[in-house]
Short mmCIF file of C-alpha atoms and ligand atoms in Angstrom, two decimals:
data_model
loop_
_atom_site.label_atom_id
_atom_site.label_comp_id
_atom_site.label_asym_id
_atom_site.label_seq_id
_atom_site.Cartn_x
_atom_site.Cartn_y
_atom_site.Cartn_z
CA MET O 1 0.00 0.00 0.00
CA PRO O 2 1.64 3.29 -1.05
CA VAL O 3 2.35 6.05 1.39
CA ASP O 4 -0.55 8.47 1.64
CA LYS O 5 1.07 11.67 0.38
CA ASN O 6 -1.69 13.77 1.91
CA LYS O 7 -0.85 12.58 5.42
CA PRO O 8 2.22 13.19 7.52
CA THR O 9 4.70 10.38 8.01
CA HIS O 10 5.97 9.08 11.32
CA LYS O 11 9.07 7.31 12.56
CA ILE O 12 8.98 4.02 14.42
CA LYS O 13 11.61 2.86 16.92
CA VAL O 14 11.72 -0.83 17.76
CA MET O 15 12.32 -1.21 21.49
CA ASP O 16 13.70 -4.61 22.44
CA ILE O 17 12.32 -5.11 25.94
CA GLY O 18 12.93 -8.76 26.77
CA ASP O 19 13.14 -12.37 25.69
CA ILE O 20 10.43 -14.91 26.31
CA GLY O 21 11.54 -18.52 26.68
CA GLY O 22 9.86 -21.88 26.99
CA VAL O 23 7.34 -21.08 24.26
CA ASP O 24 6.12 -24.28 22.64
CA ALA O 25 6.66 -24.14 18.89
CA SER O 26 3.04 -25.16 18.33
CA PHE O 27 1.94 -22.11 20.33
CA LEU O 28 3.73 -19.92 17.79
CA VAL O 29 2.51 -21.70 14.68
CA ASN O 30 -0.55 -23.91 14.76
CA LYS O 31 0.41 -27.61 15.10
CA TYR O 32 4.07 -26.84 14.30
CA SER O 33 6.61 -29.07 16.13
CA PRO O 34 4.76 -29.55 19.43
CA GLY O 35 7.10 -30.11 22.36
CA LYS O 36 9.91 -27.98 20.93
CA PRO O 37 10.65 -24.97 23.19
CA ILE O 38 11.53 -21.70 21.46
CA THR O 39 12.74 -18.32 22.70
CA VAL O 40 11.30 -15.21 21.08
CA PRO O 41 11.97 -11.50 21.45
CA CYS O 42 9.45 -9.16 23.01
CA TYR O 43 9.23 -5.74 21.35
CA SER O 44 7.50 -2.51 22.10
CA PHE O 45 7.23 0.25 19.53
CA LEU O 46 7.81 3.96 19.95
CA ILE O 47 6.18 6.29 17.41
CA VAL O 48 7.73 9.72 17.07
CA SER O 49 7.09 12.57 14.66
CA GLU O 50 6.60 16.30 14.41
CA THR O 51 2.83 16.00 14.12
CA ALA O 52 1.97 13.70 17.04
CA PRO O 53 3.13 13.32 20.63
CA PRO O 54 5.38 10.33 21.49
CA ILE O 55 3.33 7.14 21.50
CA VAL O 56 4.24 3.73 22.92
CA VAL O 57 2.65 0.57 21.55
CA ASP O 58 2.49 -2.30 24.08
CA THR O 59 4.41 -2.28 27.35
CA GLY O 60 5.69 -5.84 27.77
CA VAL O 61 5.85 -8.17 30.75
CA LYS O 62 5.57 -6.47 34.17
CA GLU O 63 9.17 -5.45 34.83
CA ASP O 64 9.11 -5.98 38.60
CA GLN O 65 7.40 -9.36 38.26
CA LEU O 66 8.98 -11.09 35.26
CA ASP O 67 8.30 -14.51 36.77
CA ILE O 68 4.61 -13.90 36.10
CA MET O 69 5.32 -15.74 32.82
CA ALA O 70 5.66 -18.97 34.84
CA ARG O 71 1.86 -19.01 34.96
CA LEU O 72 2.03 -20.00 31.27
CA GLY O 73 5.03 -22.30 31.77
CA MET O 74 7.24 -19.65 30.17
CA THR O 75 10.09 -17.40 31.26
CA CYS O 76 10.97 -13.78 30.65
CA THR O 77 14.44 -12.32 30.89
CA GLN O 78 15.27 -8.66 30.64
CA ARG O 79 18.80 -7.26 30.54
CA PRO O 80 19.27 -3.77 32.03
CA ASP O 81 19.41 -2.31 28.53
CA GLN O 82 16.06 -3.93 27.75
CA LYS O 83 14.20 -2.04 30.45
CA LEU O 84 11.65 0.41 29.09
CA SER O 85 13.37 3.34 30.85
CA TYR O 86 16.63 2.53 29.08
CA GLN O 87 14.98 2.06 25.71
CA LEU O 88 13.09 5.36 25.96
CA ALA O 89 16.25 7.17 27.10
CA LYS O 90 17.95 6.08 23.88
CA TYR O 91 15.63 8.53 22.17
CA GLY O 92 15.85 11.24 24.81
CA LEU O 93 12.53 10.37 26.42
CA ASP O 94 11.29 9.21 29.80
CA PHE O 95 7.97 7.85 31.02
CA ASN O 96 6.58 11.36 31.62
CA ASP O 97 7.03 12.27 27.96
CA ILE O 98 4.70 9.57 26.67
CA GLU O 99 1.21 10.94 26.09
CA VAL O 100 -0.41 7.85 24.59
CA VAL O 101 -0.06 4.12 25.21
CA LEU O 102 -1.74 1.89 22.61
CA HIS O 103 -2.34 -1.82 22.93
CA THR O 104 -2.49 -4.40 20.18
CA HIS O 105 -4.13 -6.50 22.91
CA LEU O 106 -3.83 -6.97 26.67
CA HIS O 107 -1.98 -10.27 27.01
CA ILE O 108 0.55 -10.92 29.76
CA ASP O 109 3.49 -9.84 27.58
CA HIS O 110 1.83 -6.69 26.19
CA ALA O 111 0.22 -4.70 28.97
CA GLY O 112 2.37 -5.21 32.07
CA ASN O 113 3.83 -1.76 32.58
CA ASP O 114 1.07 0.73 31.86
CA ARG O 115 1.33 2.14 35.37
CA LEU O 116 4.86 3.38 34.61
CA PHE O 117 3.38 5.99 32.24
CA PRO O 118 1.73 8.52 34.55
CA LYS O 119 0.68 11.00 31.87
CA ALA O 120 -0.35 8.62 29.13
CA LYS O 121 -3.85 8.07 27.91
CA ILE O 122 -4.28 4.31 27.36
CA ILE O 123 -6.21 3.33 24.23
CA PHE O 124 -7.42 -0.07 23.05
CA PRO O 125 -10.66 -1.72 21.87
CA ARG O 126 -13.47 -2.07 24.39
CA LYS O 127 -13.99 -5.65 23.23
CA GLU O 128 -10.50 -6.54 24.45
CA LEU O 129 -11.33 -5.53 28.00
CA MET O 130 -14.64 -7.41 27.83
CA PHE O 131 -12.74 -10.47 26.62
CA ALA O 132 -9.98 -10.07 29.20
CA VAL O 133 -12.33 -10.13 32.19
CA ALA O 134 -14.38 -13.06 30.92
CA ASP O 135 -11.98 -15.94 31.72
CA MET O 136 -11.45 -16.75 28.06
CA MET O 137 -7.67 -17.22 27.81
CA ASP O 138 -6.71 -18.05 31.37
CA GLU O 139 -3.56 -16.44 32.77
CA GLN O 140 -2.77 -14.75 29.49
CA TYR O 141 -4.77 -11.94 31.11
CA PRO O 142 -3.27 -11.59 34.60
CA ALA O 143 -5.51 -10.12 37.26
CA GLU O 144 -2.73 -7.66 38.16
CA TYR O 145 -2.95 -6.01 34.74
CA ILE O 146 -6.66 -6.16 34.16
CA THR O 147 -7.81 -4.91 37.56
CA TYR O 148 -5.44 -1.96 37.14
CA LEU O 149 -7.01 -1.09 33.78
CA VAL O 150 -10.54 -1.44 35.11
CA GLU O 151 -9.65 0.98 37.92
CA GLN O 152 -8.14 3.42 35.44
CA ILE O 153 -11.41 3.56 33.51
CA HIS O 154 -12.73 5.50 36.48
CA VAL O 155 -9.95 8.09 36.27
CA PRO O 156 -11.31 10.82 33.99
CA GLY O 157 -9.49 10.92 30.65
CA LYS O 158 -7.11 8.05 31.41
CA VAL O 159 -8.52 5.20 29.32
CA ARG O 160 -10.13 5.47 25.90
CA LEU O 161 -11.99 2.36 24.80
CA ILE O 162 -12.67 2.33 21.08
CA ASP O 163 -15.34 0.45 19.15
CA TYR O 164 -14.60 1.37 15.54
CA PRO O 165 -11.60 2.23 13.39
CA MET O 166 -10.36 5.72 14.07
CA GLU O 167 -7.57 8.03 13.00
CA LEU O 168 -5.79 8.96 16.21
CA PHE O 169 -3.55 11.53 14.52
CA PRO O 170 -3.18 12.11 10.77
CA GLY O 171 -1.29 9.07 9.47
CA ILE O 172 -1.89 6.94 12.58
CA MET O 173 -4.92 4.66 12.24
CA LEU O 174 -6.34 2.36 14.90
CA GLU O 175 -8.27 -0.60 13.57
CA PRO O 176 -9.96 -3.13 15.85
CA ASP O 177 -9.49 -6.64 14.42
CA GLU O 178 -10.32 -10.04 15.85
CA GLY O 179 -7.23 -11.81 14.55
CA HIS O 180 -5.56 -12.96 17.76
CA THR O 181 -8.00 -12.12 20.53
CA TRP O 182 -11.58 -10.88 20.25
CA GLY O 183 -10.45 -7.30 20.84
CA SER O 184 -7.08 -7.17 19.11
CA MET O 185 -6.13 -3.99 17.25
CA ASN O 186 -3.93 -3.23 14.28
CA ILE O 187 -2.06 0.06 14.42
CA LYS O 188 -1.34 1.43 10.96
CA ILE O 189 1.38 4.01 10.55
CA ASN O 190 2.19 6.11 7.53
CA THR O 191 6.00 6.08 7.17
CA LYS O 192 8.42 7.22 4.48
CA GLN O 193 9.06 3.53 3.74
CA GLY O 194 5.37 2.72 3.29
CA LEU O 195 2.46 1.62 5.42
CA ALA O 196 3.60 -0.13 8.60
CA ILE O 197 1.13 -2.28 10.51
CA MET O 198 1.73 -3.24 14.12
CA CYS O 199 -0.29 -6.41 14.34
CA GLY O 200 0.47 -7.69 17.83
CA ASP O 201 0.30 -11.47 17.93
CA VAL O 202 -1.81 -11.99 14.81
CA ILE O 203 1.55 -13.03 13.40
CA TYR O 204 4.25 -14.57 15.57
CA SER O 205 6.54 -15.66 12.74
CA GLN O 206 5.99 -14.13 9.35
CA ARG O 207 8.37 -16.62 7.73
CA LEU O 208 6.79 -19.78 9.17
CA GLN O 209 3.19 -18.59 8.79
CA CYS O 210 3.41 -17.02 5.34
CA PHE O 211 6.55 -17.93 3.40
CA GLU O 212 8.31 -21.19 4.19
CA ASN O 213 7.64 -23.98 6.63
CA GLU O 214 9.31 -27.38 6.49
CA ILE O 215 6.41 -29.03 8.33
CA PHE O 216 3.76 -27.43 6.12
CA PRO O 217 5.44 -27.11 2.70
CA GLU O 218 2.22 -25.96 1.01
CA ILE O 219 2.83 -22.53 2.58
CA GLY O 220 6.03 -22.07 0.60
CA LYS O 221 4.48 -23.49 -2.55
CA HIS O 222 1.59 -21.04 -2.40
CA ALA O 223 3.94 -18.14 -1.70
CA ALA O 224 6.17 -19.04 -4.65
CA HIS O 225 3.22 -19.03 -7.05
CA SER O 226 1.59 -15.82 -5.98
CA ALA O 227 2.24 -12.15 -6.57
CA PHE O 228 1.50 -11.56 -2.91
CA SER O 229 2.25 -13.78 0.03
CA PHE O 230 -0.42 -16.41 0.23
CA GLY O 231 0.32 -18.27 3.42
CA ASP O 232 -2.18 -17.68 6.16
CA ARG O 233 -1.35 -20.30 8.75
CA SER O 234 -2.53 -19.06 12.10
CA THR O 235 -0.52 -19.02 15.28
CA GLY O 236 -1.29 -21.87 17.66
CA ASN O 237 -2.59 -19.36 20.18
CA TYR O 238 -5.92 -18.12 18.88
CA TRP O 239 -9.48 -17.68 20.10
CA ASN O 240 -11.12 -18.32 16.72
CA LEU O 241 -9.34 -20.12 13.92
CA TRP O 242 -11.22 -18.42 11.10
CA ALA O 243 -10.58 -14.98 12.56
CA ALA O 244 -6.92 -15.90 13.10
CA LYS O 245 -6.44 -16.81 9.44
CA ALA O 246 -8.39 -13.77 8.26
CA GLY O 247 -6.24 -11.59 10.48
CA VAL O 248 -3.03 -12.91 8.89
CA GLN O 249 -4.42 -12.37 5.39
CA LYS O 250 -5.47 -8.81 6.12
CA VAL O 251 -2.12 -7.71 7.52
CA MET O 252 -0.13 -9.40 4.76
CA ALA O 253 -2.34 -7.88 2.06
CA GLU O 254 -2.28 -4.33 3.41
CA ALA O 255 1.13 -3.78 4.99
CA ASP O 256 4.36 -2.75 3.32
CA ILE O 257 6.06 -3.22 6.68
CA VAL O 258 4.73 -5.98 8.92
CA LEU O 259 5.48 -5.39 12.59
CA PRO O 260 4.55 -8.29 14.87
CA ILE O 261 5.67 -8.10 18.50
CA HIS O 262 7.70 -11.32 18.73
CA ASP O 263 9.14 -11.79 15.25
CA PRO O 264 12.93 -11.35 15.00
CA MET O 265 12.42 -10.76 11.28
CA VAL O 266 11.40 -7.18 12.18
CA VAL O 267 14.91 -6.27 13.31
CA GLN O 268 16.63 -8.47 10.73
CA LYS O 269 14.78 -6.66 7.97
CA TYR O 270 14.54 -3.08 9.22
CA GLY O 271 16.91 -2.66 12.14
CA TYR O 272 15.65 -0.67 15.11
CA GLU O 273 14.50 2.45 13.27
CA ILE O 274 11.86 2.60 10.56
CA GLY O 275 10.74 5.56 8.48
ZN1 ZN S 301 -1.07 -12.45 22.64
ZN1 ZN S 302 2.61 -11.72 22.78
#
């Protein structure tokens, strides 16, 4: 999708905020090598530009309680240089500078540090909060995170729950999508390099889900015979298989720059600064 010349462009910084271990390969890609543990990165994104305040997308695993991942049989490690404060400081920012926190969804590795951003308005789809409180995906929605967000709803101006696509600032679109959880959200950013879509966990591994997979070779065959990537294998962690596949298709069809939260391909392809 070409850059919209009528809209301003924005820059995206990839913040590497931890590594998640003990993830079963079949959790990442549906039915792929069950029993094989994999370690994946955990990113957060910083959006900066002259036409919008600094925005953070997803806040990672709770920094003072990393062992919360044990509830899923997983681990999280975070070097000092992976702490959010360090990552923001790389760009001359601290928590007080962030005016907006967006969430692709509220899972345990995406919404753990919202309370560190005292001045930020927190924005995500209303459906995601409804889903999170309804005991649908177990400890992927820790009580510590969700009760905090419910309380913040009662602080005037702190939480904005959205129900439809909206343009937050020119060139920054928020689009509720049911691809990974019922209330997941794609965040679409106009950049000089094209349209970037932060798609949360709709895609864990772009390569294995869309381009080449030794267990499911049809993915590579389809991709090789198509002008656009054809693979739409879902992750193994989904609430609705049809929605999960549709979510992959949508992102792959629309994005010039695909930005999942746990896919090392992001940094391999673009480095830490985009646009
Ligand atoms: Zn998730
Ligand atoms: Zn995740």
